[in-house]
CSV table of C-alpha atoms in Angstrom, one decimal:
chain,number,residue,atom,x,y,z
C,1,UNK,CA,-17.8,-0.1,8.9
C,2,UNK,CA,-20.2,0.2,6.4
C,3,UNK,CA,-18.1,-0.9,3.1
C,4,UNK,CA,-17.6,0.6,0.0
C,5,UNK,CA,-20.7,2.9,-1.5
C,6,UNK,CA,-21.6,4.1,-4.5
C,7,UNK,CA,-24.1,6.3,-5.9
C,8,UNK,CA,-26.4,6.2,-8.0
C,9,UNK,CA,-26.9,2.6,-8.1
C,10,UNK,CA,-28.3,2.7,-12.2
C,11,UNK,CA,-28.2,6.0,-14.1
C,12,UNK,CA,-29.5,6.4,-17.6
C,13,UNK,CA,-28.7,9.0,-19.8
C,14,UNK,CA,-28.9,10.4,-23.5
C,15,UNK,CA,-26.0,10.2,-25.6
C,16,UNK,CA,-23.7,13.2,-25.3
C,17,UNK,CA,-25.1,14.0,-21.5
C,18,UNK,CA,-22.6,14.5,-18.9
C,19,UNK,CA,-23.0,12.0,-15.5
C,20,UNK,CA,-21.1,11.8,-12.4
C,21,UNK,CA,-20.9,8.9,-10.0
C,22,UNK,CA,-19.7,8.8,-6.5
C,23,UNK,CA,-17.7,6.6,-4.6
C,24,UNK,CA,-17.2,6.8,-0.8
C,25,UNK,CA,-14.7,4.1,0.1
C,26,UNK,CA,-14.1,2.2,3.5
C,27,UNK,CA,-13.7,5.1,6.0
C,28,UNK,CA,-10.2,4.6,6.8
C,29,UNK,CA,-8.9,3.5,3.9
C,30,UNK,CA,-6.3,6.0,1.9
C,31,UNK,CA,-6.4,3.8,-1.5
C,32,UNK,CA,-9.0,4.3,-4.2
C,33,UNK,CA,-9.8,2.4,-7.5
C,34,UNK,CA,-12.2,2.7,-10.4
C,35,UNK,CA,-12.8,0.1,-12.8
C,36,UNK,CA,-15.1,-0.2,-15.8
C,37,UNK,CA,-16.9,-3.8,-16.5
C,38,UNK,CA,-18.7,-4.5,-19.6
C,39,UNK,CA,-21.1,-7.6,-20.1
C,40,UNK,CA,-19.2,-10.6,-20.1
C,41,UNK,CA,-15.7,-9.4,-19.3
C,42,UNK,CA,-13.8,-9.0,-16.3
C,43,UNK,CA,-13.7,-5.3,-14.6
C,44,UNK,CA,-10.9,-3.2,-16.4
C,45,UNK,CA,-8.6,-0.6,-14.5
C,46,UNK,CA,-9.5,2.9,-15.0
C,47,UNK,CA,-7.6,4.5,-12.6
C,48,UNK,CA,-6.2,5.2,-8.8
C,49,UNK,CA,-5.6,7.7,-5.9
C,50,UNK,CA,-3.7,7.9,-2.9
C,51,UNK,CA,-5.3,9.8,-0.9
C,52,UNK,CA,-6.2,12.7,-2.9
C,53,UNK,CA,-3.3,12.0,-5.4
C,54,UNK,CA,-4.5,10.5,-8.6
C,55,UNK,CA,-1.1,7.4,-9.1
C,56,UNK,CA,-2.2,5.9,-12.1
C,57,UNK,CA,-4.4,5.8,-15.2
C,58,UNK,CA,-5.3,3.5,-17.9
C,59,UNK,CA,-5.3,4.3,-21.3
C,60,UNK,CA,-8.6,3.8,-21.4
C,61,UNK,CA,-9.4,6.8,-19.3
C,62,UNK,CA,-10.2,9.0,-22.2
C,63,UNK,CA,-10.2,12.9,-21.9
C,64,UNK,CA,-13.9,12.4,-21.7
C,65,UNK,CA,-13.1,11.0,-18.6
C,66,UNK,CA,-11.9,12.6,-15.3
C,67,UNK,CA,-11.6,11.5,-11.9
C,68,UNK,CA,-11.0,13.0,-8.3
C,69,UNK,CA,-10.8,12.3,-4.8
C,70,UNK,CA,-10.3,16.3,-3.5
C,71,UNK,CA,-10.3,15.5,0.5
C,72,UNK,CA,-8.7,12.2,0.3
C,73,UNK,CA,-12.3,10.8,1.2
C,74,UNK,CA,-14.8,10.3,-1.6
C,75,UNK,CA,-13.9,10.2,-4.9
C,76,UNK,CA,-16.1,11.3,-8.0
C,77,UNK,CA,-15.7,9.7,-11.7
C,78,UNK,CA,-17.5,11.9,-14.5
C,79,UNK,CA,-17.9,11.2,-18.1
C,80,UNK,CA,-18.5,13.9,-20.7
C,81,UNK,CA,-20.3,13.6,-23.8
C,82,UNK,CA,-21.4,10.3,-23.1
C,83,UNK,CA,-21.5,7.8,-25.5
C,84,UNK,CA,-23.1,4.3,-26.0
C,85,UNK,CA,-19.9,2.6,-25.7
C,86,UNK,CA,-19.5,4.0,-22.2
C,87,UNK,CA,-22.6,1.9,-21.0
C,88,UNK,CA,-21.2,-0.6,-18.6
C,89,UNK,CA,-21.2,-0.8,-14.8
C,90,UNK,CA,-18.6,1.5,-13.2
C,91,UNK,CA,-17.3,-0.2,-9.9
C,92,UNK,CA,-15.0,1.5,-7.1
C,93,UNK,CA,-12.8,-0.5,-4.3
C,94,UNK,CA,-10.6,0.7,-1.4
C,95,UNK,CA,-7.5,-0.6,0.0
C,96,UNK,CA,-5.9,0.1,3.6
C,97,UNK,CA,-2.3,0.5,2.0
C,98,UNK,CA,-0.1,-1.4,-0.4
C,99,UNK,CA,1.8,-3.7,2.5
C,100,UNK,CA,1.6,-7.4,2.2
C,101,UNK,CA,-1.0,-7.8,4.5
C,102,UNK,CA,-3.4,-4.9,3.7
C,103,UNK,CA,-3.8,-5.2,-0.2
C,104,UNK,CA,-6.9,-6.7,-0.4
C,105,UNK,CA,-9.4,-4.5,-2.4
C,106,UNK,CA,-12.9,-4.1,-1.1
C,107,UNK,CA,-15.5,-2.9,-4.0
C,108,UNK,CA,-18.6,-1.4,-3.9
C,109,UNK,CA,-22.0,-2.6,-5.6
C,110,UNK,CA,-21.0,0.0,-8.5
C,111,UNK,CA,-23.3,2.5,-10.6
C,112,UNK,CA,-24.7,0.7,-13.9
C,113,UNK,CA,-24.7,3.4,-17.2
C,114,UNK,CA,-26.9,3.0,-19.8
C,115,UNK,CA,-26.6,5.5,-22.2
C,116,UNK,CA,-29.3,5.5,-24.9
W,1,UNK,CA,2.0,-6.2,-19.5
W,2,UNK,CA,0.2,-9.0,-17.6
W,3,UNK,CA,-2.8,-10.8,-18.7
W,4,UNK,CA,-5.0,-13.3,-17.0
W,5,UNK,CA,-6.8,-16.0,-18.8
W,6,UNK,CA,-9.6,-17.6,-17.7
W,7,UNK,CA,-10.4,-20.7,-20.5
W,8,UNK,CA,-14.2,-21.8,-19.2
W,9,UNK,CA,-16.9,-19.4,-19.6
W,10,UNK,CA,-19.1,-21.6,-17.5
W,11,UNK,CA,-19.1,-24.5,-15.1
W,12,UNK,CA,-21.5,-26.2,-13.2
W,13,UNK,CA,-21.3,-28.9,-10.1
W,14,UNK,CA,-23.6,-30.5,-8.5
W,15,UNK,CA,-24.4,-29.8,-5.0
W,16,UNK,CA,-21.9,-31.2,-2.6
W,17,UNK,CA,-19.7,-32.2,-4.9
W,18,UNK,CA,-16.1,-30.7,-6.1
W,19,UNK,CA,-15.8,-28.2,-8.6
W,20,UNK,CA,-12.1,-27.2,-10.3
W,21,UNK,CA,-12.2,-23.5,-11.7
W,22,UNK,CA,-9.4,-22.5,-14.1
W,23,UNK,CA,-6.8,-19.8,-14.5
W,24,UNK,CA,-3.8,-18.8,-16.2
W,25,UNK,CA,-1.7,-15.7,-16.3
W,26,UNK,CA,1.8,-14.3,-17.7
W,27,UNK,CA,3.8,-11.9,-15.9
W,28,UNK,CA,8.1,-11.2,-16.6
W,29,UNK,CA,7.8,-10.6,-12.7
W,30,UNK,CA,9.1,-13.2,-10.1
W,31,UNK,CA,6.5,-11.7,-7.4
W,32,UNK,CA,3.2,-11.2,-7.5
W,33,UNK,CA,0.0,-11.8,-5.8
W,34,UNK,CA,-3.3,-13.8,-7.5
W,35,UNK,CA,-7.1,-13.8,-6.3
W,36,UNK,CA,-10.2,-14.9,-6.7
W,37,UNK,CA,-12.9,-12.7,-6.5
W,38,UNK,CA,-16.7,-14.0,-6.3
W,39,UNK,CA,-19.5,-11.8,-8.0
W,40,UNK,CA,-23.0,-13.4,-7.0
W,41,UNK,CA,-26.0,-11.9,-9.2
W,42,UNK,CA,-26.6,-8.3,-8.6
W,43,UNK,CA,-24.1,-8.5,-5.7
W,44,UNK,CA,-20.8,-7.0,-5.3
W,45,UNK,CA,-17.5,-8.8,-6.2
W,46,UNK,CA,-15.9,-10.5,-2.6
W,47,UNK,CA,-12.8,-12.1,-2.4
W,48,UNK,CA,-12.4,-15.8,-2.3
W,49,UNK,CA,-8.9,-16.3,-1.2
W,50,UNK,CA,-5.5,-14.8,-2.5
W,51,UNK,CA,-2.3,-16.1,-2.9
W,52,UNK,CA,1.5,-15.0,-2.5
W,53,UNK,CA,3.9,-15.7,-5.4
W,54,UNK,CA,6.8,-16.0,-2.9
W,55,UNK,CA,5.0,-18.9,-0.7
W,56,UNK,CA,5.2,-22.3,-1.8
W,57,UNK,CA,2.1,-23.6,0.3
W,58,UNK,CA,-1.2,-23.5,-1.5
W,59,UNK,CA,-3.7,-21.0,0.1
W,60,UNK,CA,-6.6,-22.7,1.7
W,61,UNK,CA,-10.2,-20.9,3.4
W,62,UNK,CA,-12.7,-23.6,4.2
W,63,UNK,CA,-14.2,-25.3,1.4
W,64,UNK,CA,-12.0,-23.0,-1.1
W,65,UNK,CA,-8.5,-23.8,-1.9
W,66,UNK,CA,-6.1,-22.9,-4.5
W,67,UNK,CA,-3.4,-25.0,-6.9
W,68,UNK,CA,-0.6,-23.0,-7.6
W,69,UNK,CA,1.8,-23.9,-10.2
W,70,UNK,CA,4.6,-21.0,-10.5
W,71,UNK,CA,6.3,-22.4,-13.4
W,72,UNK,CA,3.2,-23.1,-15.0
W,73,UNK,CA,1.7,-20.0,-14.3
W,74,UNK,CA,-1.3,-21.3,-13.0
W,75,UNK,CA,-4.0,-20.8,-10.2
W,76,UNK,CA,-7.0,-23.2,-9.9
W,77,UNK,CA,-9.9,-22.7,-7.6
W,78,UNK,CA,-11.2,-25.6,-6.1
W,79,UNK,CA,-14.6,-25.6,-4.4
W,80,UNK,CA,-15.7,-28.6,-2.2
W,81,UNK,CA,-18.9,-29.7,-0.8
W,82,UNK,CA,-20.2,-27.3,-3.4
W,83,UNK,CA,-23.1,-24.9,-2.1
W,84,UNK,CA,-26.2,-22.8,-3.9
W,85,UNK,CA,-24.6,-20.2,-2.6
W,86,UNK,CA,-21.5,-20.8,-4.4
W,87,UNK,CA,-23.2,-19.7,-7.7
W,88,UNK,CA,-21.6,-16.7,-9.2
W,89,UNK,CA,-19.2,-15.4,-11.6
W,90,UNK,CA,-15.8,-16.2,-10.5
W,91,UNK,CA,-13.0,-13.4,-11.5
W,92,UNK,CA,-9.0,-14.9,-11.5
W,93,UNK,CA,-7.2,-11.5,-10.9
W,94,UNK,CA,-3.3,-10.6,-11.0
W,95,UNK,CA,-1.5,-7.6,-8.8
W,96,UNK,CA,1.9,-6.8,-9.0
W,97,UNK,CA,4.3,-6.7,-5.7
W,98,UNK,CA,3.4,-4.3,-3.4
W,99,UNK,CA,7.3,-2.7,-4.1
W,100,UNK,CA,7.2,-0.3,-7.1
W,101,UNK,CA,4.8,-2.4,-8.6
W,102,UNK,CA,1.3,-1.2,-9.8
W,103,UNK,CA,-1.6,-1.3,-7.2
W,104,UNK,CA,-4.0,-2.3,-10.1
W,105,UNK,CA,-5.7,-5.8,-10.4
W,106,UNK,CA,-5.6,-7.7,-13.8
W,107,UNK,CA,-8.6,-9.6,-14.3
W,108,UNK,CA,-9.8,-12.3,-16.3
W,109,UNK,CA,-12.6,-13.0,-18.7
W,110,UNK,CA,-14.7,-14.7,-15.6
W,111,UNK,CA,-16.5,-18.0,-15.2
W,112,UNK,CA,-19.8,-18.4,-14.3
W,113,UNK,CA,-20.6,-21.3,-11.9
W,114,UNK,CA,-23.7,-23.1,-11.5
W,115,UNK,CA,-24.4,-25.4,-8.3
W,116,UNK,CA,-27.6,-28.0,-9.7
W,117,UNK,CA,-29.7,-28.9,-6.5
């Protein structure tokens, strides 16, 4: 069990550039999570699958924003037309399942945007 | 919609001693489950130790344990015989029941912890 992964670890980019992250969660895990975390806040719900079934996401998924997890495994996040406001550090977690005992979330180290 | 407040931006404790971090929340729901995550420098967020809304007993893992207050609606972290490894931003976070509730986790604003040598 190698944890949560994410890649790239720190990606800058110009203003109105498309980026994509990746997130491979804890290999037998079926729940997926991506929140966004800004300097000096707590990390903010984006959205989550499970298994390749996209359950819920935040109004602050904007349509520049779109998310996917096509085998059930990995899960991509891309951003479109990136802007400055989108710099912050994007961080993914995994869950087993949503039973009492098994909701602990697991996160990666996360990607951190910069968008100049 | 619940929210999580976290009132100290920073703390800091000596080494060794005991260290009382903050946390409030409000929720209309009767169960729930609270956390607290640890974020070290550069390091990925860890959970501390969680909490059941529906157990009375306080949760307790080694030198961390918890003070629940339901009524109150609030959840301290208490760290003893505080280490330099304890220093990190600490993250209060709120889930809803695992029945038709919402998977996500409601964080707070965060406080970051200092442990003086």
């Amino acid at each position: 069990d190698t944890g949560v992964s994410q890649n790239p670890r720190h990606k800058i980019t110009k203003r109105g550039q498309n980026v994509t992250f990746r997130c491979d969660p804890i290999s037998e895990h079926n729940r997926l999570y991506w929140y966004r975390q800004t300097l000096g806040q707590g990390p903010e719900f984006l959205t989550y699958f499970q298994n390749e079934a996209q359950l819920e996401k935040s109004r602050l998924l904007s349509d520049r924003f779109s998310a996917e997890r096509p085998k059930g495994s990995f899960s991509t996040l891309e951003i479109q037309r990136t802007e400055q406001g989108d710099s912050a550090m994007y961080l993914c977690a995994s869950s087993s399942n949503s039973r009492d005992r098994d909701i602990e979330q697991y996160f990666g180290p996360g990607t951190r945007l910069t968008v100049t | 919609a619940q929210t999580v407040t976290q009132s100290q931006p920073e703390m800091s404790v000596q080494e060794a001693e005991t260290v009382t971090l903050s946390c409030t929340y409000d929720t209309s729901e009767s169960d729930y489950y609270l956390f607290w995550y640890k974020q070290p420098p550069s390091r990925q967020m860890i959970l501390v130790i969680r909490q059941e809304a529906y157990k009375q007993q306080n949760a307790t893992e080694n030198r961390f344990s918890v003070n629940f207050q339901k009524a109150a609606k609030s959840f301290s972290l208490k760290i003893s015989d505080s280490q330099l490894g304890d220093a990190a931003m600490y993250f209060c976070a709120y889930r809803s029941p695992t029945q038709g509730g919402s998977e996500k986790l409601v964080f707070g604003k965060g406080t970051k912890l200092t442990v003086n040598p």
